[in-house]
Structures are given as C-alpha cells and as structure tokens.
PDB file of C-alpha atoms in Angstrom:
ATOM      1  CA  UNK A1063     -36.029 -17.623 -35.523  1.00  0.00           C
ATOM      2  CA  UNK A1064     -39.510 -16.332 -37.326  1.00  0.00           C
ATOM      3  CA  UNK A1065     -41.985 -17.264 -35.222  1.00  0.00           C
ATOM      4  CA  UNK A1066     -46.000 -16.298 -35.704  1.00  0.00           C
ATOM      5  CA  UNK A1067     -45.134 -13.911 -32.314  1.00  0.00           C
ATOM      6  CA  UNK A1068     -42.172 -11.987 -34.060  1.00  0.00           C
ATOM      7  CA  UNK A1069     -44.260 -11.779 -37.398  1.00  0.00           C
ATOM      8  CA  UNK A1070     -48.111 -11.556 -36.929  1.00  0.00           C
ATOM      9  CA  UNK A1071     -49.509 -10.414 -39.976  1.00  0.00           C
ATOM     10  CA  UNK A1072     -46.962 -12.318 -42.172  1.00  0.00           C
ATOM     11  CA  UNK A1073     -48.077 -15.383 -43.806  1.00  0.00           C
ATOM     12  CA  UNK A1074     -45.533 -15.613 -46.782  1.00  0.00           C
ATOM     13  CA  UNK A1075     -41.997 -16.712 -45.511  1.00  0.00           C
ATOM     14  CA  UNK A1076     -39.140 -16.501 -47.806  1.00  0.00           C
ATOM     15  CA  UNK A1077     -35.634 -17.470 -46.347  1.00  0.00           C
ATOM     16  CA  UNK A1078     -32.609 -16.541 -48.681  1.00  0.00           C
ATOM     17  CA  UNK A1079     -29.126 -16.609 -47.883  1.00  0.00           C
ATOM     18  CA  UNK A1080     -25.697 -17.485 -49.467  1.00  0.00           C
ATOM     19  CA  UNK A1081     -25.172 -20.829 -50.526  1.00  0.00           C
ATOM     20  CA  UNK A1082     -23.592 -22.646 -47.843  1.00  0.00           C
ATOM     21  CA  UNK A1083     -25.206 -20.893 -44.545  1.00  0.00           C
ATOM     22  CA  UNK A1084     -28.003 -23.532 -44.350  1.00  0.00           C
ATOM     23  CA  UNK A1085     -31.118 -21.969 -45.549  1.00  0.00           C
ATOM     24  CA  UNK A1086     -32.513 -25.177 -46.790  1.00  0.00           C
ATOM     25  CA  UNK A1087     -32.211 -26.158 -42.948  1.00  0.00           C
ATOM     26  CA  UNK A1088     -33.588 -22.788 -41.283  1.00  0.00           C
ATOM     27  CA  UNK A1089     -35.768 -22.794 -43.219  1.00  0.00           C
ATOM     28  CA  UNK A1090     -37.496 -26.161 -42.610  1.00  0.00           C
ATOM     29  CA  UNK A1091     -36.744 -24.919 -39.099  1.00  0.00           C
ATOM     30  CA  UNK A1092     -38.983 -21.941 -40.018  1.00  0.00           C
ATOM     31  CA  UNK A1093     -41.433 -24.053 -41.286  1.00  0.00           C
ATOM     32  CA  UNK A1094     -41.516 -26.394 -38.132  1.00  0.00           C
ATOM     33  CA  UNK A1095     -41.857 -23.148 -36.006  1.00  0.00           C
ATOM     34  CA  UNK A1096     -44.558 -22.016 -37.461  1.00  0.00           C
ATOM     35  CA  UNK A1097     -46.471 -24.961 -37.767  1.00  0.00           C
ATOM     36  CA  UNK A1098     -46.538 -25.368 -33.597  1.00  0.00           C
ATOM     37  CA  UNK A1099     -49.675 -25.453 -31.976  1.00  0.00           C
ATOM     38  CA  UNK A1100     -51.990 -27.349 -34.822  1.00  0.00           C
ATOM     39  CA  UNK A1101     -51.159 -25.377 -37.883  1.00  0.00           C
ATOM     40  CA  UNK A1102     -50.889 -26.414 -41.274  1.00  0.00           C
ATOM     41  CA  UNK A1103     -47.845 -25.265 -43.162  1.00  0.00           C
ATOM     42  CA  UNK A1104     -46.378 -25.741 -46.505  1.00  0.00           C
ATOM     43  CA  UNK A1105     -42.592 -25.778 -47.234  1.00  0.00           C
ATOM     44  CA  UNK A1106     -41.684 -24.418 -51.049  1.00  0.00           C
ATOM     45  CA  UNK A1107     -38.423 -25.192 -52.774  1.00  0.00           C
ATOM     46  CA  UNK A1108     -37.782 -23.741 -55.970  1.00  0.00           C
ATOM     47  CA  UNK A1109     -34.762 -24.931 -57.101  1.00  0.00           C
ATOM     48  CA  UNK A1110     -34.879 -28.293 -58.288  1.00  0.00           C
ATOM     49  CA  UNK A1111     -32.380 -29.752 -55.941  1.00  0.00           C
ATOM     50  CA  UNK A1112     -34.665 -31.828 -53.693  1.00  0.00           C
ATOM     51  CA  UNK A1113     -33.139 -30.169 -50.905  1.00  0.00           C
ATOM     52  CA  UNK A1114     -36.109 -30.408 -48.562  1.00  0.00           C
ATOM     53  CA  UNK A1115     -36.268 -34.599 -49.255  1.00  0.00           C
ATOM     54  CA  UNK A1116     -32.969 -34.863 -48.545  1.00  0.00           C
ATOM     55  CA  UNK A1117     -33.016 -32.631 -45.330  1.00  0.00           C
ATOM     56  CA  UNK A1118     -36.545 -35.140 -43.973  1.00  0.00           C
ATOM     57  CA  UNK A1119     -34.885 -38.312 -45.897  1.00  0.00           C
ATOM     58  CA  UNK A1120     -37.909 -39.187 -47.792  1.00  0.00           C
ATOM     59  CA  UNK A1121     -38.083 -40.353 -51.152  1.00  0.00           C
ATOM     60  CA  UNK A1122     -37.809 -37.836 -54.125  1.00  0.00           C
ATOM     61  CA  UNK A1123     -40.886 -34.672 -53.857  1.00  0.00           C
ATOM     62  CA  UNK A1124     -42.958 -34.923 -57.031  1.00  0.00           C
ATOM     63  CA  UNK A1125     -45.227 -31.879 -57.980  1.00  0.00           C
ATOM     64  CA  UNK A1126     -47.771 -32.066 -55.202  1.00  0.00           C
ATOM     65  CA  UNK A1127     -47.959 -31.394 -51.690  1.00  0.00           C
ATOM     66  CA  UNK A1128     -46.768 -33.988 -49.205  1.00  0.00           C
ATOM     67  CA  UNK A1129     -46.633 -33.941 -45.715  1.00  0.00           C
ATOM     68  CA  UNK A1130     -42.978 -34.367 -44.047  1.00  0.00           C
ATOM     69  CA  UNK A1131     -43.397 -34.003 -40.340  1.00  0.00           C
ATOM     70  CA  UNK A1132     -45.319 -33.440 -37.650  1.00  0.00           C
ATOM     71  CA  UNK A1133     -45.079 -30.021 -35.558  1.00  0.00           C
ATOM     72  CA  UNK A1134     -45.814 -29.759 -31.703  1.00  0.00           C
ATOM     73  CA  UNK A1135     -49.315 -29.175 -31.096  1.00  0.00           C
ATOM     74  CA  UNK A1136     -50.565 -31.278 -34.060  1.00  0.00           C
ATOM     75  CA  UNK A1137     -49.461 -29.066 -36.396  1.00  0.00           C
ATOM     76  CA  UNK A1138     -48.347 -30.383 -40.254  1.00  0.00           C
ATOM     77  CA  UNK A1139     -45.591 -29.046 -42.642  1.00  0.00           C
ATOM     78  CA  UNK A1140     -46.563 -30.076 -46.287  1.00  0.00           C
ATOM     79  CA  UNK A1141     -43.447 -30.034 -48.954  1.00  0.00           C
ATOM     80  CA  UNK A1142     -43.375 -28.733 -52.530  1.00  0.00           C
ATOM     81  CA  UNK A1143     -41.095 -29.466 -54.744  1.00  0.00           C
ATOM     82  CA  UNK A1144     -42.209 -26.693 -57.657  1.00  0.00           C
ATOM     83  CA  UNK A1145     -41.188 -28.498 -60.965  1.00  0.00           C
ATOM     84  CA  UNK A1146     -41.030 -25.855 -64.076  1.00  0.00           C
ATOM     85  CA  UNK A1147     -42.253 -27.667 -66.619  1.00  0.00           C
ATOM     86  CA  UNK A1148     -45.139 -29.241 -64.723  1.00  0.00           C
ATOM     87  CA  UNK A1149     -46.006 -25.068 -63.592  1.00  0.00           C
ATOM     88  CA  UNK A1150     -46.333 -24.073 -67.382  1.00  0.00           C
ATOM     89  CA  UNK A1151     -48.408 -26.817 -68.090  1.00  0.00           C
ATOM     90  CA  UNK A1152     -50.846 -26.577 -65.149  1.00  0.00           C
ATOM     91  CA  UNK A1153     -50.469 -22.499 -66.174  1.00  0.00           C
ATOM     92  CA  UNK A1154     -51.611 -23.127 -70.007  1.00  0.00           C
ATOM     93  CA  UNK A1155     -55.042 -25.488 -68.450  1.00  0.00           C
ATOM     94  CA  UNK A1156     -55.462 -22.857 -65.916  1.00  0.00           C
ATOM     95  CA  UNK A1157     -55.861 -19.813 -68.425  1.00  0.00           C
ATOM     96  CA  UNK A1158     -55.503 -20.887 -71.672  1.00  0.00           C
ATOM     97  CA  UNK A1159     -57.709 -24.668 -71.503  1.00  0.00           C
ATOM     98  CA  UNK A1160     -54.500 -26.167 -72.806  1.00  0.00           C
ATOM     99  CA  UNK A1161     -54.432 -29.164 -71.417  1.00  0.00           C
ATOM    100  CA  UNK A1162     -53.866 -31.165 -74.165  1.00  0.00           C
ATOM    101  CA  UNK A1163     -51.536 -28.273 -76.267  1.00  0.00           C
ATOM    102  CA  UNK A1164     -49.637 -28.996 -73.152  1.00  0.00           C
ATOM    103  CA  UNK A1165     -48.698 -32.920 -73.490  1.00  0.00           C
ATOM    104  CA  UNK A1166     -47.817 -31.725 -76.830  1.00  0.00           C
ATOM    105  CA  UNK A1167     -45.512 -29.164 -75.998  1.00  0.00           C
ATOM    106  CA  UNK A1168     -43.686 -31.363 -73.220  1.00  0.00           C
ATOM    107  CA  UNK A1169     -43.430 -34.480 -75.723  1.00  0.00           C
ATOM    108  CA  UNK A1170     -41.956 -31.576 -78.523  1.00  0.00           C
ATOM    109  CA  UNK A1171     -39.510 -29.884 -75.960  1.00  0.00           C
ATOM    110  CA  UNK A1172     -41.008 -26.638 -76.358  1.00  0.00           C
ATOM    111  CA  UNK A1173     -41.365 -26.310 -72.558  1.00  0.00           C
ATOM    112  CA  UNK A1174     -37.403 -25.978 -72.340  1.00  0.00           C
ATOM    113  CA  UNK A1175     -37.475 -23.899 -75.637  1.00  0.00           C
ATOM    114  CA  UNK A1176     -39.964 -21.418 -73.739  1.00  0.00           C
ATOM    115  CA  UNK A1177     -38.163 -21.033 -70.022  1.00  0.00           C
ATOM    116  CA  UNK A1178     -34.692 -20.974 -71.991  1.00  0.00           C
ATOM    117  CA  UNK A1179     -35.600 -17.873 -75.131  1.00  0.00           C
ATOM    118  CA  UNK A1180     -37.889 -15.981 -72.124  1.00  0.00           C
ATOM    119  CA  UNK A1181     -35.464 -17.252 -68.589  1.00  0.00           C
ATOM    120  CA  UNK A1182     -38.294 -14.496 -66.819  1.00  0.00           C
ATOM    121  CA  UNK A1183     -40.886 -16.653 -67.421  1.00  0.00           C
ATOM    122  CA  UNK A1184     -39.022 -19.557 -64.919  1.00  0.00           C
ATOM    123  CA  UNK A1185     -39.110 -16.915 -61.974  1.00  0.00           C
ATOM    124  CA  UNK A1186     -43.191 -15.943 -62.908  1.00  0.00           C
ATOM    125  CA  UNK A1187     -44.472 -19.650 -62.702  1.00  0.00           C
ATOM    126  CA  UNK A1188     -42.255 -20.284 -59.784  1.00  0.00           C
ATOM    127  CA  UNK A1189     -43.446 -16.664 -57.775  1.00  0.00           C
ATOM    128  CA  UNK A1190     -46.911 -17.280 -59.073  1.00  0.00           C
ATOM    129  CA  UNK A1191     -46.857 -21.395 -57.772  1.00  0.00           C
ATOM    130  CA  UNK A1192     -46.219 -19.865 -54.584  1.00  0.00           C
ATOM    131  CA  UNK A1193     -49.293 -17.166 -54.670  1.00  0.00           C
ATOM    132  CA  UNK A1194     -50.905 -19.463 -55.509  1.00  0.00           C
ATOM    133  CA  UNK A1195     -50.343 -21.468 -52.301  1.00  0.00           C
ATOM    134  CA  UNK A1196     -50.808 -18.429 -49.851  1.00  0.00           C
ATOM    135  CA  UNK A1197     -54.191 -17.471 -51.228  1.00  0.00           C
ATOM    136  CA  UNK A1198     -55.657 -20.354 -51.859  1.00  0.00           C
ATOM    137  CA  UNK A1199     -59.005 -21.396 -50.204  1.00  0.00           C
ATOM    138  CA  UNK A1200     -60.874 -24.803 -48.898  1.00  0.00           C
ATOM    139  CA  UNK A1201     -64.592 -24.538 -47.876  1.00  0.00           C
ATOM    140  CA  UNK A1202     -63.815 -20.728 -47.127  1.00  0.00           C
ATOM    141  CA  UNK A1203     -60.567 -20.823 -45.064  1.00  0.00           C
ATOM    142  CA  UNK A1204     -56.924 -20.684 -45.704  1.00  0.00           C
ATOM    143  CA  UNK A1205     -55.828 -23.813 -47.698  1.00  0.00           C
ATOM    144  CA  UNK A1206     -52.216 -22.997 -45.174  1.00  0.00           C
ATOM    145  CA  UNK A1207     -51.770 -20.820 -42.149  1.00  0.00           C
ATOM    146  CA  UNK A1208     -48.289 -20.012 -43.605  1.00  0.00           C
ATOM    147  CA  UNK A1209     -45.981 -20.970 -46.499  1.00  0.00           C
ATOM    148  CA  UNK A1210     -42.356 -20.885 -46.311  1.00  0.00           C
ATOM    149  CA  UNK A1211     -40.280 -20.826 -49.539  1.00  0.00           C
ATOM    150  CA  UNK A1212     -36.474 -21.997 -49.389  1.00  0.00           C
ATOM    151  CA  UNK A1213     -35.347 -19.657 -51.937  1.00  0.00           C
ATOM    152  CA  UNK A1214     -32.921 -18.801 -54.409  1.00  0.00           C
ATOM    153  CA  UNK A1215     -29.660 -17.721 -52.833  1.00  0.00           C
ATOM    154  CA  UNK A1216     -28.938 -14.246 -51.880  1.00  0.00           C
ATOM    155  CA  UNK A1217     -27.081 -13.175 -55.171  1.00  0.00           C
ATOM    156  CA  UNK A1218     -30.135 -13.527 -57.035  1.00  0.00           C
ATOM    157  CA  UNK A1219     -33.353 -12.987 -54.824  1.00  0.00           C
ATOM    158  CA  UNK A1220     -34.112  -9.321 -56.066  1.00  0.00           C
ATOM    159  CA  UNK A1221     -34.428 -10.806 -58.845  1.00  0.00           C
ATOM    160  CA  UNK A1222     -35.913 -14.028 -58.640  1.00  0.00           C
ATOM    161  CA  UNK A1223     -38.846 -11.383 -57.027  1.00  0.00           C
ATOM    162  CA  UNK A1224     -38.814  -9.059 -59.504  1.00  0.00           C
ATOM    163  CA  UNK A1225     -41.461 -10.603 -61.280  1.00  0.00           C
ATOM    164  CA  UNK A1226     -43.129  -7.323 -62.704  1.00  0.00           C
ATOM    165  CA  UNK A1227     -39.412  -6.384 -64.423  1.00  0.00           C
ATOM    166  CA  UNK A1228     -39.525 -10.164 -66.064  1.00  0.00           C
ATOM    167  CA  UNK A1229     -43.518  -9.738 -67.159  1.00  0.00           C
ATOM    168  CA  UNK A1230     -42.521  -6.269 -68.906  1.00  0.00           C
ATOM    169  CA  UNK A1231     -40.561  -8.250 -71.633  1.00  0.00           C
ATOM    170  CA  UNK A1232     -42.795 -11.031 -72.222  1.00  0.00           C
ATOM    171  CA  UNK A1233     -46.489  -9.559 -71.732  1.00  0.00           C
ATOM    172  CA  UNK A1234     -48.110  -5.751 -71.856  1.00  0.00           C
ATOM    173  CA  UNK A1235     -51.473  -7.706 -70.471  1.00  0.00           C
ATOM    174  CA  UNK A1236     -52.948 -10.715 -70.348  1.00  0.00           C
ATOM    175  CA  UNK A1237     -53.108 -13.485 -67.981  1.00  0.00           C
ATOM    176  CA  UNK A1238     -49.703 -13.101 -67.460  1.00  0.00           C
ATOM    177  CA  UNK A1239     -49.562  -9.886 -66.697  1.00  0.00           C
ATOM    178  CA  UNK A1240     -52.232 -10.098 -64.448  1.00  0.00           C
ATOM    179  CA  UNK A1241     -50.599 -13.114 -62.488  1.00  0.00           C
ATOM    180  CA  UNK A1242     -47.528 -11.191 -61.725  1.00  0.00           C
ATOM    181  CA  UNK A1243     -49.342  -8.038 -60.766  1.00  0.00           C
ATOM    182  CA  UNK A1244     -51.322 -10.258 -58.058  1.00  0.00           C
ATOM    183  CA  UNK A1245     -47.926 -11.939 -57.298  1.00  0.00           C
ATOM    184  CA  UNK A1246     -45.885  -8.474 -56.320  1.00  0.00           C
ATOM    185  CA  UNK A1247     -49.315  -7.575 -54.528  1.00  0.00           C
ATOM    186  CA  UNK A1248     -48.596  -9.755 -52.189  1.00  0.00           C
ATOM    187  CA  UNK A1249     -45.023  -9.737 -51.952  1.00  0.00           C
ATOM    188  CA  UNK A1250     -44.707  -6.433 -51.047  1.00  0.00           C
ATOM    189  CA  UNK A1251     -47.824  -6.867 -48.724  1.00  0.00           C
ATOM    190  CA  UNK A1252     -47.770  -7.109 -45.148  1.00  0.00           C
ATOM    191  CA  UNK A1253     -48.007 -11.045 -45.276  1.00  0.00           C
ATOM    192  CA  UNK A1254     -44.674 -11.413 -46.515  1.00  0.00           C
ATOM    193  CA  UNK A1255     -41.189 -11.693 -44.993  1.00  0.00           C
ATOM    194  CA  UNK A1256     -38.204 -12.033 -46.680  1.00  0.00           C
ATOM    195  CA  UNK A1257     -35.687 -13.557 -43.820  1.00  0.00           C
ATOM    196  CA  UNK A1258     -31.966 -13.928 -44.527  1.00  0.00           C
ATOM    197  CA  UNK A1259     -29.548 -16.185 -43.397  1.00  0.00           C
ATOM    198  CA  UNK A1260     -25.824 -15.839 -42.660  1.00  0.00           C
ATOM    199  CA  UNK A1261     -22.715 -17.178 -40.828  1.00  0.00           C
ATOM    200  CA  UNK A1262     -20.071 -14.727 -39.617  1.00  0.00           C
ATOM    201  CA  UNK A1263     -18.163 -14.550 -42.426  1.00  0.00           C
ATOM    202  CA  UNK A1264     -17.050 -11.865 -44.536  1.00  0.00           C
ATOM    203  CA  UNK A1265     -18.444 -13.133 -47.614  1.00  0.00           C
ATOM    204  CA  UNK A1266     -21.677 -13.821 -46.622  1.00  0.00           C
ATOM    205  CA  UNK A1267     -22.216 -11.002 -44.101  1.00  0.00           C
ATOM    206  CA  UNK A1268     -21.190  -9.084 -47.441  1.00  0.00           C
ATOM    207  CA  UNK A1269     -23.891 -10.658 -49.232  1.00  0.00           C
ATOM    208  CA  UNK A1270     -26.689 -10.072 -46.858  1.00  0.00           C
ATOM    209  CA  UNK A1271     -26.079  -6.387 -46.945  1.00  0.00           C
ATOM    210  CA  UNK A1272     -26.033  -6.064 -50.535  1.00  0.00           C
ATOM    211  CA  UNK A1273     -29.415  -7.854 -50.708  1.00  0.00           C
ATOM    212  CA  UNK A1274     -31.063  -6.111 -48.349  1.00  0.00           C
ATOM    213  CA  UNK A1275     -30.067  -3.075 -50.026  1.00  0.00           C
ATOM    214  CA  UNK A1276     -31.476  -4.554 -53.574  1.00  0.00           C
ATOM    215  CA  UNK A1277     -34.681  -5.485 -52.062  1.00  0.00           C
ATOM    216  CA  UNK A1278     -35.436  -2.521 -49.887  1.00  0.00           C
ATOM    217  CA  UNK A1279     -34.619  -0.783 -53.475  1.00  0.00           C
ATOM    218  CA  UNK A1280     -37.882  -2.460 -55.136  1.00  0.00           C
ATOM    219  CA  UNK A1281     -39.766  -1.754 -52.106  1.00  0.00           C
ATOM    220  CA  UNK A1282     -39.961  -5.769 -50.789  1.00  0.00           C
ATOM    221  CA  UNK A1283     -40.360  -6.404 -46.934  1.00  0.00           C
ATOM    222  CA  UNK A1284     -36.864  -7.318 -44.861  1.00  0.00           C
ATOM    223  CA  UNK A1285     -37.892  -9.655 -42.367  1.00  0.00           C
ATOM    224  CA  UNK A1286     -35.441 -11.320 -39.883  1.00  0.00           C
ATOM    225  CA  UNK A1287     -31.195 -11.674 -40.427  1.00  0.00           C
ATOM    226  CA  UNK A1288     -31.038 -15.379 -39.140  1.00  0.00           C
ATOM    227  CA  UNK A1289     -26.968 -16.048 -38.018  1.00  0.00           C
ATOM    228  CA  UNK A1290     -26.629 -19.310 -38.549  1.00  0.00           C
ATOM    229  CA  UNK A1291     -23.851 -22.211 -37.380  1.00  0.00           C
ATOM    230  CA  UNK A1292     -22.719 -19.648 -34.338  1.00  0.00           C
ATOM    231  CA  UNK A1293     -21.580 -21.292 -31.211  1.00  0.00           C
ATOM    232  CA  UNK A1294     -22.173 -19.522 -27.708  1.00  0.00           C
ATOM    233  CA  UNK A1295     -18.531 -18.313 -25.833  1.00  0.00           C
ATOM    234  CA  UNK A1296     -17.212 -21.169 -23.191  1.00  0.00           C
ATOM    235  CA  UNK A1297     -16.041 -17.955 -20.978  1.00  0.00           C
ATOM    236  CA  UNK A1298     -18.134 -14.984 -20.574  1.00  0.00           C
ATOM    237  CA  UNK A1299     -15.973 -12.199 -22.306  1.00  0.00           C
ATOM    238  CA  UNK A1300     -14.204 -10.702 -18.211  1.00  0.00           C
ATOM    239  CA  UNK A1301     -13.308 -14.706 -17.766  1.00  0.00           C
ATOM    240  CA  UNK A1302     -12.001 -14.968 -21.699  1.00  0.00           C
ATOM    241  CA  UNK A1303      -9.663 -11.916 -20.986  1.00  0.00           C
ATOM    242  CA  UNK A1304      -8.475 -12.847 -17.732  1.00  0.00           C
ATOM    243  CA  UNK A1305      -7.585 -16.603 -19.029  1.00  0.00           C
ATOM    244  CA  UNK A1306      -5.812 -15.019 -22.276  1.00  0.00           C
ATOM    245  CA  UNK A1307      -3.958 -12.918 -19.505  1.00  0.00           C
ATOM    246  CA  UNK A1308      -3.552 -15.829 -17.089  1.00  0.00           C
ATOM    247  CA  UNK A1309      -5.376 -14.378 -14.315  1.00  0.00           C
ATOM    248  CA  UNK A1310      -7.909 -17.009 -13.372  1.00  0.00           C
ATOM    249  CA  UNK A1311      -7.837 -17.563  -9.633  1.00  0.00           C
ATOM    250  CA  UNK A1312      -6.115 -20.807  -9.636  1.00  0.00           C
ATOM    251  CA  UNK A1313      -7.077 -21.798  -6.159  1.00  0.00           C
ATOM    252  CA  UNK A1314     -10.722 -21.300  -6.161  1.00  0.00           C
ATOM    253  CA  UNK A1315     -10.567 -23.064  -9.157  1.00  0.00           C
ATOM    254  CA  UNK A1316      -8.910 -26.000  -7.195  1.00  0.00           C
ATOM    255  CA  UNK A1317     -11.525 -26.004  -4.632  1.00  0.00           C
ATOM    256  CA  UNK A1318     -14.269 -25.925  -7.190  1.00  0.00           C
ATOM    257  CA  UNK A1319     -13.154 -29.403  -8.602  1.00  0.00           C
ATOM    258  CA  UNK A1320     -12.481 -30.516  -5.542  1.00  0.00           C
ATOM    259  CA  UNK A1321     -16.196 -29.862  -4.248  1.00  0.00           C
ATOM    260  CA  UNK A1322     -16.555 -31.659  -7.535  1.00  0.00           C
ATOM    261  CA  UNK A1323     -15.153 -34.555  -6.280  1.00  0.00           C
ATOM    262  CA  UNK A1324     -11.835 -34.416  -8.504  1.00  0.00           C
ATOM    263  CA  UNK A1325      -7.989 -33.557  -7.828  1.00  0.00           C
ATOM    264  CA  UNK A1326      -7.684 -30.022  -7.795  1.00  0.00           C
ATOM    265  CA  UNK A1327      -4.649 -29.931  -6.988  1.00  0.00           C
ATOM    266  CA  UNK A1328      -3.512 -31.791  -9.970  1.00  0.00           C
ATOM    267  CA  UNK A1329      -5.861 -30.526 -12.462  1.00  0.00           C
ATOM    268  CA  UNK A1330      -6.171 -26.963 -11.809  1.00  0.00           C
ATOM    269  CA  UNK A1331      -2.924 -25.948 -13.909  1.00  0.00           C
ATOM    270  CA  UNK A1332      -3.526 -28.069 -16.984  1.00  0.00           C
ATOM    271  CA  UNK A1333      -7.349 -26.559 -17.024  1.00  0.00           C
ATOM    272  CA  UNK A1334      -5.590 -22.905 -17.075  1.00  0.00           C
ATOM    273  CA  UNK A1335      -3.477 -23.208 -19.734  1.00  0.00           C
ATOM    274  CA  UNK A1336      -5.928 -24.864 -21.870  1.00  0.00           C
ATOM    275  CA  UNK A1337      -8.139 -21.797 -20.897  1.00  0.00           C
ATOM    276  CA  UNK A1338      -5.638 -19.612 -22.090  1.00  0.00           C
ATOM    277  CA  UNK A1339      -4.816 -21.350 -24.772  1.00  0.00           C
ATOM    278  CA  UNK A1340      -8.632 -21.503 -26.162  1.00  0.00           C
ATOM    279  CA  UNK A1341      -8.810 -17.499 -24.987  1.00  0.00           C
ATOM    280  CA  UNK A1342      -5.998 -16.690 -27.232  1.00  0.00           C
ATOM    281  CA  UNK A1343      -6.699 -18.419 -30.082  1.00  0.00           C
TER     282      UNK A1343
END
C-alpha cells in the first residue's frame, strides 16, 4: 500500500486498475493511509459513479469538497465528486469572466454539445480539477498534503492523461493550452504516482502490463502494482506439498490437538484428508 514512507516526494496519487479489482476501495484505502498522523487529504473521483459515497455510505457528493472520515492521528480525507459540466462552467468564470455566458450555456445544453463534438475537452477539465487541487494554496501552505484520484480504469488511463495530445486538437494557445501544459507538468513531476491495481487473473494482470507499457511510453511516473483480493496460503508451501502427497506426520498431529484439549485420536485423519484435499485443489 502507498504510504508517505514508500513515496516521499509524491503528492499526486492516481490508482487505476481494471474494472472489477477494487480501485475505488484501494484507493480510499490510499487515501486513509496517507492521511495518518494529522494530514489533510482529498479523495478525487472522476467518473460520475459516486463510487466514493457509496464506498463511506453518505449521501450523494455534490461538486465541493466534503469530508468522509477521519484518519489516525487526526488526520481528514475530503471527497470530490468532479462533475463535468459544473468544471466548464467554473473554467469559463475562471478565464474567460463567464459566469453568466455559463448559466446560459447549461440552461441551452451547449455544455453536453461541447464535451460530446471535442470528448478531449472532458479529460482537460477533469486533469486540470485535479491540478488544481494539488497546487492550490491557503494563507501560504498546501490547501492538501496529498490528493488521491480513483481513476479511469486501466484500458483508458494513458489516455485519460494525455492531456497535451487532447489540447493539440482543440487549442494552439490560450488558456487552455496553458492549463494542460501546467497539468502534464505535474504529472510527469516527481509528485505524482500512478499506482495500479490487480487481482491474479489473467485478464487483469494482462491489463496492468499493457498500461504500464502505454504510460512509461508518454514518459508518466509508475508508482506501486497493488494485488488486490489475494488471500495468504493456510500451509506454508513444504506443508502444502507434503499434505497433497499425504505425508503429514499424523501422530504429532494427534498430540498437537490433544495438548489442545481435543480427540486426536479421532480427529487427526479427517483433518488430513481435508488437508490434502485443500492442497490438491
């Protein structure tokens, strides 16, 4: 698990992995990790699915940052539940002094028109929501100590990143230009970590290689491989061969449960063959 020991300098956590292997849940776990000791973290999601309320079982997360538990230590976790629409509008006050524009363009539709003829500029609000976040300052000091995004799965997290490829279609400069060239700044920075997540399964094990091949390809930091749902052996692997073989000592085995205060005598041989059973299969 990421930890502020394992990763130091990084500040920016983003936990990917194929649908299914829990990365809404490590990643919350990430976010609780971090935030040990009495520091504030805030918890991204990106996708829409209120994954992160359902995971804390709080109501719905609108567009502003909530706290959803409390770490060891006195430390926080804030949640974010990035909404699209509500980035492009707080984008067009930000740089353009759109604020009203805006409420037009939601009340016309032409927020959906916008994400849907230009699908890049989805990924650059999201990416640049989340810059936001990491380099933000109160009163002079880090806004968070750490922010930890549950990201898109792994089949699209190049490119979810790959904000500068999106920003060469819509804008040669600009605001929007300049956004994304401060977002891949710090994405391929020292203060971020992409970690991946993963059960041992072909298909996902498949997956996590192929995306940390694409993202070591457009030069973004690999941070942890996180296995996830994998149970510890019953036997160490000498006592799992020995039990497939049926070589277990039987009698000390006997004498163990009866220092145990149980018949050994009678439940010796059903224990082995169960052991051998489980060693087999």
């Amino acid at each position: 698990m990421p930890t502020k020991a394992t990763w130091p300098a990084a500040r920016l956590h983003v936990v990917t992995g194929k649908g299914g292997t829990g990365k809404t849940t490590v990643a919350a776990a990430v976010a609780l990790s971090l935030a040990a000791g009495g520091r504030r973290v805030l918890l991204v999601e990106v996708e829409e699915r209120q994954g992160i309320a359902q995971l804390f079982d709080t109501p719905p997360l609108p567009y502003e940052e909530r706290r959803v538990a409390v770490a060891r230590g006195g430390g926080e976790v804030r949640a974010l539940a990035v909404d699209v629409e509500a980035a492009l509008l707080e984008y067009l006050e930000m740089f353009y002094n759109l604020k009203r524009a805006g409420r037009a363009l939601r009340r016309m539709g032409a927020v959906d028109f916008a994400t849907a003829i230009a699908p890049g500029l989805r990924d650059v609000l999201l990416t640049g929501k989340i810059k936001e976040a990491v380099t933000r300052q109160v009163k002079g000091a880090r806004a968070y100590d750490a922010v930890v995004v549950d990201a898109p799965p792994t089949g699209r997290i190049a490119r979810f990143l790959s904000v500068t490829k999106h920003v060469a279609g819509l804008a040669k400069g600009g605001p929007i230009k300049t956004q994304s060239d401060g977002v891949m700044a710090v994405l391929r920075s020292s203060q971020t970590a992409i970690h991946i997540v993963t059960v041992l399964e072909d298909m996902p094990v498949q997956e996590t290689a192929d995306a940390i091949a694409e993202l070591r390809a457009i030069g973004l930091p690999v941070g942890s491989i996180i296995v996830n749902m994998a149970s510890q052996p019953l036997l160490p692997v000498g006592a799992m061969a020995r039990a497939a073989g049926g070589r277990l000592d039987s009698a000390t085995i006997a004498a163990s449960l009866k220092e145990a205060g149980l018949d050994g005598e009678s439940l010796a041989g059903p224990l082995l063959l169960e052991a051998a059973e489980h060693a087999q299969g």
